[in-house]
Short mmCIF file of C-alpha atoms in Angstrom, two decimals:
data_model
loop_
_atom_site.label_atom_id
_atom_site.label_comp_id
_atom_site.label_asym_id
_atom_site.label_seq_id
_atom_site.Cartn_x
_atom_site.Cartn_y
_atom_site.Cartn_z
CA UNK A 1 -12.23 -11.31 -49.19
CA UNK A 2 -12.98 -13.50 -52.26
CA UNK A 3 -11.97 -16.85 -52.51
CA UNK A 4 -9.31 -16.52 -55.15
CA UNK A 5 -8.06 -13.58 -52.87
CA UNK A 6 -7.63 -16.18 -49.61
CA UNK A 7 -6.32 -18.89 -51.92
CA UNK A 8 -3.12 -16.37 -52.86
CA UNK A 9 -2.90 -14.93 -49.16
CA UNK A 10 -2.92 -18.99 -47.75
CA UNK A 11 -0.70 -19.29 -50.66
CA UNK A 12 1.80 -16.41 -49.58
CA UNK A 13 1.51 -17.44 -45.94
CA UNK A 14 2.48 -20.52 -46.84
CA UNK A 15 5.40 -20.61 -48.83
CA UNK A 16 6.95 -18.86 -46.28
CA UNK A 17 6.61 -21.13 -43.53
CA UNK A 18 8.00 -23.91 -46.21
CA UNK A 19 10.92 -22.07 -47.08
CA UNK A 20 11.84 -21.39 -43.54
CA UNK A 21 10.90 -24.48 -41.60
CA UNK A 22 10.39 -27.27 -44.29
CA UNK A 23 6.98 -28.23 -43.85
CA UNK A 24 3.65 -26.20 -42.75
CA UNK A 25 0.88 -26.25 -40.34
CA UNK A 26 -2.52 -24.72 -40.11
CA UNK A 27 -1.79 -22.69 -37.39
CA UNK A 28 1.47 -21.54 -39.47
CA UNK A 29 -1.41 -20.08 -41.79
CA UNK A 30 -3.66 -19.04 -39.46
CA UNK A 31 -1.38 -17.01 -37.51
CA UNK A 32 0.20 -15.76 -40.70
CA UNK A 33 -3.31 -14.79 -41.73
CA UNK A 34 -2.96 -12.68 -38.23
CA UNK A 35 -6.61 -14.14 -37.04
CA UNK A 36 -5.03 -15.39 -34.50
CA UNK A 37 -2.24 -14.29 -32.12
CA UNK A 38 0.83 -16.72 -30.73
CA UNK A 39 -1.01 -15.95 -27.29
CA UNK A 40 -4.33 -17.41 -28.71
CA UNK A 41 -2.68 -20.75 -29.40
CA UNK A 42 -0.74 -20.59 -26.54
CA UNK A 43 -3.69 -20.22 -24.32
CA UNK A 44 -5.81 -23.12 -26.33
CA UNK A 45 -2.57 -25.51 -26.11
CA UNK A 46 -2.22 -24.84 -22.04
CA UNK A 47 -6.19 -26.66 -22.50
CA UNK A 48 -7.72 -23.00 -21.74
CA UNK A 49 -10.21 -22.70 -24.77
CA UNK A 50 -12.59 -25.03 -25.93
CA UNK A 51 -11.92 -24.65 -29.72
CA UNK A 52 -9.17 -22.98 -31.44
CA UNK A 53 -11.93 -20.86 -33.38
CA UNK A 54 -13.88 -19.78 -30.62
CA UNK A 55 -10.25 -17.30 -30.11
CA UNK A 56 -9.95 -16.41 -33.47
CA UNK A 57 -10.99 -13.57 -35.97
CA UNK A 58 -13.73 -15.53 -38.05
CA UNK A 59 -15.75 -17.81 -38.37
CA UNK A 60 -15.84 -21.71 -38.62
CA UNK A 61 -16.74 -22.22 -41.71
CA UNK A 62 -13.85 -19.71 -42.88
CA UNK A 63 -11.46 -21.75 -40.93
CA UNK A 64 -12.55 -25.00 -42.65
CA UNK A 65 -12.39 -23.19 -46.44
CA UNK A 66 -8.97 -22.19 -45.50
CA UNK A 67 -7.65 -25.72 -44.35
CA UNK A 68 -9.12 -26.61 -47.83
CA UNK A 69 -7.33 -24.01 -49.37
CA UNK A 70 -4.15 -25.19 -47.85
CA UNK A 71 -4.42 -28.58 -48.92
CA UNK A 72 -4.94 -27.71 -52.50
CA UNK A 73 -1.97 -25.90 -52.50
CA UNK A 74 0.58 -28.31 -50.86
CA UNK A 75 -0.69 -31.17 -52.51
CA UNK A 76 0.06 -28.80 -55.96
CA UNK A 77 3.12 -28.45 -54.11
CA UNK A 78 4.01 -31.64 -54.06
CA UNK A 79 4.35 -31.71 -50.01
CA UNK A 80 3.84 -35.42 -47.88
CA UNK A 81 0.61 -34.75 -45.91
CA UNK A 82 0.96 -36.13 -42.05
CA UNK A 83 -1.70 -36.29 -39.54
CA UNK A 84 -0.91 -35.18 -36.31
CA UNK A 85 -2.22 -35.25 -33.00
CA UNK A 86 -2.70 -31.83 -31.24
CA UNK A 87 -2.65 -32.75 -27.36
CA UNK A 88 -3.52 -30.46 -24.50
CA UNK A 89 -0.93 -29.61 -21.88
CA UNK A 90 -3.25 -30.82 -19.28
CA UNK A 91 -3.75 -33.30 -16.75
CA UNK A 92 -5.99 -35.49 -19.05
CA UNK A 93 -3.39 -34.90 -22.11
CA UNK A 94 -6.73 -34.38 -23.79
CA UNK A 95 -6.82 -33.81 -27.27
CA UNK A 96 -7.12 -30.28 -28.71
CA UNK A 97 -10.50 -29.21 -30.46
CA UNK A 98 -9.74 -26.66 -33.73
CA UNK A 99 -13.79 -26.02 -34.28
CA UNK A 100 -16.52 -27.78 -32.74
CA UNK A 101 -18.97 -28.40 -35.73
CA UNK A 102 -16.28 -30.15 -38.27
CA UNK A 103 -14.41 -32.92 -38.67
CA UNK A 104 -10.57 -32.15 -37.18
CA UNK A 105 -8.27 -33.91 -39.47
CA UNK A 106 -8.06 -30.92 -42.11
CA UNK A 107 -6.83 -28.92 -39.77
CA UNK A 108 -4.09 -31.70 -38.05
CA UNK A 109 -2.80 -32.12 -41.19
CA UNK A 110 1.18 -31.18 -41.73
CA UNK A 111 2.68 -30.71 -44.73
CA UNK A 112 5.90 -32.04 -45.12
CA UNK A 113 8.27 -30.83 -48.00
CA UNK A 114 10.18 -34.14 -49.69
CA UNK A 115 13.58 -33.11 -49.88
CA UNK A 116 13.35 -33.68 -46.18
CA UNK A 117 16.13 -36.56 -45.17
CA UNK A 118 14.35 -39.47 -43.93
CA UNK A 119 16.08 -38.80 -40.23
CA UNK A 120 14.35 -35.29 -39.92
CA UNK A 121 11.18 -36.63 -40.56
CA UNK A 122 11.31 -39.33 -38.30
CA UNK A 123 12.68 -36.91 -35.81
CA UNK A 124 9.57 -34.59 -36.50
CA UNK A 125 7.31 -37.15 -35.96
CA UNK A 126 8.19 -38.16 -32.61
CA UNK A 127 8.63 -34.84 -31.75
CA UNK A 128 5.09 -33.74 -32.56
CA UNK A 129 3.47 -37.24 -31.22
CA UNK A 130 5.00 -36.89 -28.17
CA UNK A 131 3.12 -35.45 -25.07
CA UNK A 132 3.23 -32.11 -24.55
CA UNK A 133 4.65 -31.10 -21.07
CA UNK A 134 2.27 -30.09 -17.98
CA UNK A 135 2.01 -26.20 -18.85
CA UNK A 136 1.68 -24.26 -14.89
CA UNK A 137 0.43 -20.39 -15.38
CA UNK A 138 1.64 -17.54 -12.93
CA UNK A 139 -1.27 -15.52 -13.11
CA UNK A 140 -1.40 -11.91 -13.59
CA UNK A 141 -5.00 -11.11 -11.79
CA UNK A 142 -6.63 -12.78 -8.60
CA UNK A 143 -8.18 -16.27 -9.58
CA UNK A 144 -9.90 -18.88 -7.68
CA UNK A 145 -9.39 -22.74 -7.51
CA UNK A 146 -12.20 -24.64 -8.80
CA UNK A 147 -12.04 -27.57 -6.10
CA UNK A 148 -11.13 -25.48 -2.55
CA UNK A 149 -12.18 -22.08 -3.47
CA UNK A 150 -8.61 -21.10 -2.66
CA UNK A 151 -5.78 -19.44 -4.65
CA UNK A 152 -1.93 -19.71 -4.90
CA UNK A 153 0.72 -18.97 -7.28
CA UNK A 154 0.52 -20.82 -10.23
CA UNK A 155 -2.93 -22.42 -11.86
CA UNK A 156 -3.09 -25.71 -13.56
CA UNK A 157 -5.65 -26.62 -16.06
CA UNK A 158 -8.19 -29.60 -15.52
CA UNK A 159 -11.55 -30.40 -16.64
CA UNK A 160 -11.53 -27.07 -18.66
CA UNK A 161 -11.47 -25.28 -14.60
CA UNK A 162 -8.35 -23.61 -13.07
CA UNK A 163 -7.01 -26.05 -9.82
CA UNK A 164 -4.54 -24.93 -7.12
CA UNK A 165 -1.06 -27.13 -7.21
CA UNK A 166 -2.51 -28.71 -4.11
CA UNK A 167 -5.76 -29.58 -5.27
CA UNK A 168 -3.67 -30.79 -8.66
CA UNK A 169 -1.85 -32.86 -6.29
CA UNK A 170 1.20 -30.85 -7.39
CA UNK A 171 2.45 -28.90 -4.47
CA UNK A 172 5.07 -30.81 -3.70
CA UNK A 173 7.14 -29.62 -6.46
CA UNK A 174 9.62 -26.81 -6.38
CA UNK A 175 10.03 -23.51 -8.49
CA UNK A 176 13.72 -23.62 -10.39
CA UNK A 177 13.68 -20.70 -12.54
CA UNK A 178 14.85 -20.10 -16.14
CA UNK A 179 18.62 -19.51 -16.91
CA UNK A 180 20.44 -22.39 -16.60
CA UNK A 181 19.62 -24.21 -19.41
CA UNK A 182 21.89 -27.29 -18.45
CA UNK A 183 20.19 -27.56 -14.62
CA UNK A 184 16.68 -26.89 -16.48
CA UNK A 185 17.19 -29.93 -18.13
CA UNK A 186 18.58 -32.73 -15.85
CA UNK A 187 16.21 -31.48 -13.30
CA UNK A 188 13.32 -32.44 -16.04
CA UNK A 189 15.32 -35.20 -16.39
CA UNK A 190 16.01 -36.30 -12.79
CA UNK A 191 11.98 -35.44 -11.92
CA UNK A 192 9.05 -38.22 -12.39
CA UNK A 193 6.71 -35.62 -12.21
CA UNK A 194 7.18 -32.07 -13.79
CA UNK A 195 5.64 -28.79 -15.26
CA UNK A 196 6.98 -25.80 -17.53
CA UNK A 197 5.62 -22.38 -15.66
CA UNK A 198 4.46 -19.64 -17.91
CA UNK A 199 3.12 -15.99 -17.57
CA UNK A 200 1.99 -13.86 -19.49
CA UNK A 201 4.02 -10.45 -20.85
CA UNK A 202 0.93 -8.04 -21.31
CA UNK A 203 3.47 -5.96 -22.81
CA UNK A 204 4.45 -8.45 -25.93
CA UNK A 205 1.22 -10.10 -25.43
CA UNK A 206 2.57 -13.50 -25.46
CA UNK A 207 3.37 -16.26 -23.03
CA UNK A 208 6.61 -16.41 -21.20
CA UNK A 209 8.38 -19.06 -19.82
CA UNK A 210 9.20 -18.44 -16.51
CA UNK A 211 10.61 -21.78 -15.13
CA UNK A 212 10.12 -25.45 -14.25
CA UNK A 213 8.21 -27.17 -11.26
CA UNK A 214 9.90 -30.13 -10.41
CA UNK A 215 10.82 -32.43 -7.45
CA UNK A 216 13.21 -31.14 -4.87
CA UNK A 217 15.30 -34.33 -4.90
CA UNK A 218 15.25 -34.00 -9.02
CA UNK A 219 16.39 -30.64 -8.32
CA UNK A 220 18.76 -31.39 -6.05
CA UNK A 221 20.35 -34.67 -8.15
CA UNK A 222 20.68 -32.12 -11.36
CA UNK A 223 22.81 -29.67 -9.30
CA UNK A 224 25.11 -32.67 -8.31
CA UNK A 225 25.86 -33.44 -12.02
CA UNK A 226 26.05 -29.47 -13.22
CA UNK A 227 28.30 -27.71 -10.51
CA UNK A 228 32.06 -28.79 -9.04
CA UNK A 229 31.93 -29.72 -5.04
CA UNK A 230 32.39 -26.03 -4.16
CA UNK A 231 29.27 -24.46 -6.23
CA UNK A 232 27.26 -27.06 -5.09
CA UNK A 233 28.14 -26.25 -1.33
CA UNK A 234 27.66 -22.72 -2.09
CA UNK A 235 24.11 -23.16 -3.75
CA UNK A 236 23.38 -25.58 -1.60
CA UNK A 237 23.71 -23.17 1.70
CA UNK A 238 21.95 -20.35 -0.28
CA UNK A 239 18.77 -23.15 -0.65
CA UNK A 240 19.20 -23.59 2.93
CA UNK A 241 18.82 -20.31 3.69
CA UNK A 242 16.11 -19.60 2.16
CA UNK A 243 14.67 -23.02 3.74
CA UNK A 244 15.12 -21.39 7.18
CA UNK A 245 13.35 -18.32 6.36
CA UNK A 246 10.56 -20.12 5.35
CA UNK A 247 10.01 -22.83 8.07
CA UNK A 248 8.34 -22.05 11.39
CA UNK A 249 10.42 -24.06 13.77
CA UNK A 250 7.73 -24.18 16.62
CA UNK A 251 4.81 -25.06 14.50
CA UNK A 252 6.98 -27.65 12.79
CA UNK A 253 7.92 -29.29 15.84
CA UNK A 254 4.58 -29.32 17.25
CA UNK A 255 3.11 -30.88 13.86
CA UNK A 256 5.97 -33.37 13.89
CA UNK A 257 5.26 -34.37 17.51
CA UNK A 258 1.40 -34.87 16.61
CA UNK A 259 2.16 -37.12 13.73
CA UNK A 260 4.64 -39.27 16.26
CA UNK A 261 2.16 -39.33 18.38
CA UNK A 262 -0.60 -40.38 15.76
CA UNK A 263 1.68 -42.38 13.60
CA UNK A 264 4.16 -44.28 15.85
CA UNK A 265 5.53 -46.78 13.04
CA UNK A 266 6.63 -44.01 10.98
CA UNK A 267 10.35 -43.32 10.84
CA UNK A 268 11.37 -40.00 12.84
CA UNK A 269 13.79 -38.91 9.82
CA UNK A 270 10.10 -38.79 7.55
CA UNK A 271 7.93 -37.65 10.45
CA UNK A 272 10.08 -34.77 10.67
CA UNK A 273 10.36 -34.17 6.56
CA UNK A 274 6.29 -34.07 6.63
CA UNK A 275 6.25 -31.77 9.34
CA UNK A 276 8.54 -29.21 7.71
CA UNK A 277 7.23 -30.28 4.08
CA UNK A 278 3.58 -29.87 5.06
CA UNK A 279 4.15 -27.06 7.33
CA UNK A 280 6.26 -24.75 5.28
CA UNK A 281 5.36 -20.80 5.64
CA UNK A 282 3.36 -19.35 2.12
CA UNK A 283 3.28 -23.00 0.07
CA UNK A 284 -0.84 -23.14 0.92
CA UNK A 285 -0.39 -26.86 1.15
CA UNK A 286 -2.71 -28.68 4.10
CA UNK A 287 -0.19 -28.72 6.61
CA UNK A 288 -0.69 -25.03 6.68
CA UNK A 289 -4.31 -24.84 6.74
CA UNK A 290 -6.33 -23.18 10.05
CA UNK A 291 -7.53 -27.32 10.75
CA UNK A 292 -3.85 -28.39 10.77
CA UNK A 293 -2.66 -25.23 12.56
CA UNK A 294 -5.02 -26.40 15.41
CA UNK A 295 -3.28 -30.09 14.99
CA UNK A 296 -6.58 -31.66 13.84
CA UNK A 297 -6.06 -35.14 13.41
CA UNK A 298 -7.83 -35.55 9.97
CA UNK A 299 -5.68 -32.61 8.64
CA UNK A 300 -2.53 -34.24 9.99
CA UNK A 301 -3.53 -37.65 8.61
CA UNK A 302 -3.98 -35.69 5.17
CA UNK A 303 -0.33 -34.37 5.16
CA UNK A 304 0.97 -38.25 6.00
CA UNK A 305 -1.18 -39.53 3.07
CA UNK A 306 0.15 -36.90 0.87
CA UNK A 307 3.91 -37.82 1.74
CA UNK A 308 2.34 -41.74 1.17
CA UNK A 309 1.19 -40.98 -2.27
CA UNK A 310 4.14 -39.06 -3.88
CA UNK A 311 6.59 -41.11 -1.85
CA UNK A 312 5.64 -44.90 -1.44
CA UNK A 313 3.62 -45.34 -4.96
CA UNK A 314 3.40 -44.95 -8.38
CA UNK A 315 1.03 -41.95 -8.16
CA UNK A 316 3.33 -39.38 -10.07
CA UNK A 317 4.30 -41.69 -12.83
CA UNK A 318 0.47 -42.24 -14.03
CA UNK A 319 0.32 -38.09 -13.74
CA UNK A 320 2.97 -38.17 -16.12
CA UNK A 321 1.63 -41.01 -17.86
CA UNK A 322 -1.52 -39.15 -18.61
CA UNK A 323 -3.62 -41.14 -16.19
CA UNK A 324 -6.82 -38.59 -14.83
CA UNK A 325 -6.09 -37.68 -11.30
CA UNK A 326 -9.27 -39.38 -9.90
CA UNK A 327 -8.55 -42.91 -11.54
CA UNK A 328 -4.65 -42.57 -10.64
CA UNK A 329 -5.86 -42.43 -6.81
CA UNK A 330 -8.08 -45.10 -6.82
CA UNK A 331 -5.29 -47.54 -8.24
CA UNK A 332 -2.84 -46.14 -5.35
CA UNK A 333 -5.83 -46.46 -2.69
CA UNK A 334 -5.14 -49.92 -1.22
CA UNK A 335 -1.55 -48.92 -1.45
CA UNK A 336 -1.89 -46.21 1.11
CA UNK A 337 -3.98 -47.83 2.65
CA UNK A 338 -1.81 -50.66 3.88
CA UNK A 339 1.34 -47.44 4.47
CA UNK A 340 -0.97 -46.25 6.93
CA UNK A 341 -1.76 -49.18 8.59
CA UNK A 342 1.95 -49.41 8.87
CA UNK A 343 3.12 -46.13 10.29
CA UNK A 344 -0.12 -46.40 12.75
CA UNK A 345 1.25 -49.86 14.64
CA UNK A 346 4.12 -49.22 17.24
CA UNK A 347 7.65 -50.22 16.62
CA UNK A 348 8.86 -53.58 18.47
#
């Protein structure tokens, strides 16, 4: 295609996007240009590509003319050009690569129509500069975890590698599915520590939002506020349920026992919510691994320092914060370290 050709395609693309939405976006052309899907920028934004162009349908240096292309026209436009950040929805909160041999603020740039009111540009601003939430994929095909070798069901991105929710120090959460908008939200709400789960429709060929991970006492808090006394009770016994069918009552009380024994100083209502937390049937967290299953005192001390971390510090809030898993234990290290000391000394 010549260059005056892609100049009135971009141009076409374009206007439309304006007309509907009020401003445009690269992507907005790029995807209008159909050399790239929706999936391709949804798997890049979940931090799963390097570069945008490495998933689309030509080359850098076409990708670059383009952005130029698009900036000729909205500045003829008369659109209000705004550079914004394109952040991963990853651990790191890293920030998102459109080529790797050029310069990315071309292709950050949004172009923002003026008749917008002064309130929905302020509102799109802090929209778009806001982090994007923690994206969790149910996978379709078998993967493996990049840290432990093993698998489970969802996959979180970090250091460009696919990581297990335990090994993501996420495992901890619980699965509330889509459907209730109003619970959706006050659960994000309620949780310090959350992730959207997606999956991919091979049929539509696009990413799917399947749910939210979030903590069970978020989860629980958010039901409080959405249903009367009655549904609550009723939802409430169906959880429980479902709680019992999961937990093996022997093993739990034989893990609990070991970490009383091991742990004296720590409070029998917690020993027993590790136990049945760590030692839940199918969650592939270390309370159920073949070392703890054989009550092996550095796997039991593993599932106490876990409880320690998301329960007695600050760990989830520098997830959320953006803080790299690594650094955010070594700032909560002393911390457990003294909660140990604690639950190991004997009651008076």
């Amino acid at each position: 295609m010549s260059k005056p050709g892609l100049a009135r395609r971009v141009a076409e693309v374009a206007e439309v996007a304006l007309t509907t939405r009020k401003y445009v976006t690269f992507i907005d052309v790029v995807t209008g240009l159909r050399w790239l899907h929706s999936r391709h920028v949804d798997l890049w934004r979940q931090g799963r590509a390097t570069t945008l162009a490495e998933l689309a349908a030509v080359d850098e240096d076409r990708l670059l003319t383009t952005a130029g292309l698009l900036r000729d026209w909205a500045r003829a436009k008369g659109l209000n050009p705004v550079d914004t950040p394109y952040v991963a929805g990853t651990r790191d909160r890293r920030e998102l690569r459109f080529t790797a041999g050029h310069a990315q603020e071309p292709f950050r740039i949004h172009w923002l129509s003026p008749d917008l009111s002064e309130a929905r540009v302020r509102r799109l601003t802090e929209a778009q500069s806001k982090a994007p939430d923690l994206v969790a994929v149910a996978p379709l095909d078998a993967w493996t975890c990049a840290s432990c070798g093993d698998t489970g069901p969802y996959l979180i991105m970090e250091d460009d590698q696919p990581h297990c929710l335990t090994c993501a120090d996420l495992d901890h959460l619980v699965f509330l599915p889509s459907g209730n908008a109003a619970l959706s939200r006050r659960a994000k709400q309620e949780s310090g520590l959350s992730a959207v789960v997606v999956r991919f429709n091979r049929r539509r060929k696009v990413y799917q939002r399947q749910g939210l991970l979030v903590e069970e006492a978020a989860l629980a808090a958010a039901e409080e506020r959405c249903l009367a006394d009655e549904e609550v009770r009723l939802r409430r016994r169906e959880r429980d349920s479902v709680r019992r069918a999961e937990q093996d009552v022997e093993f739990q009380a034989r893990m609990a026992a070991e970490i009383a024994r091991l742990f004296p100083g720590c409070p029998e209502p917690r020993v027993r919510e590790i136990a049945e937390h760590a030692g839940q049937r199918g969650s592939g967290r270390v309370g159920r691994s073949a070392a703890a299953r054989a009550l092996d005192e550095n796997a039991i001390t593993l599932a106490v320092i876990a409880s320690i971390r998301h329960l007695d510090t600050d760990y989830d809030r520098l997830l959320m914060a953006g803080v790299p898993r690594m650094e955010a234990r070594d700032r909560i290290r002393d911390r457990i370290e003294h909660r140990l000391q604690e639950f190991r000394t004997a009651r008076g």
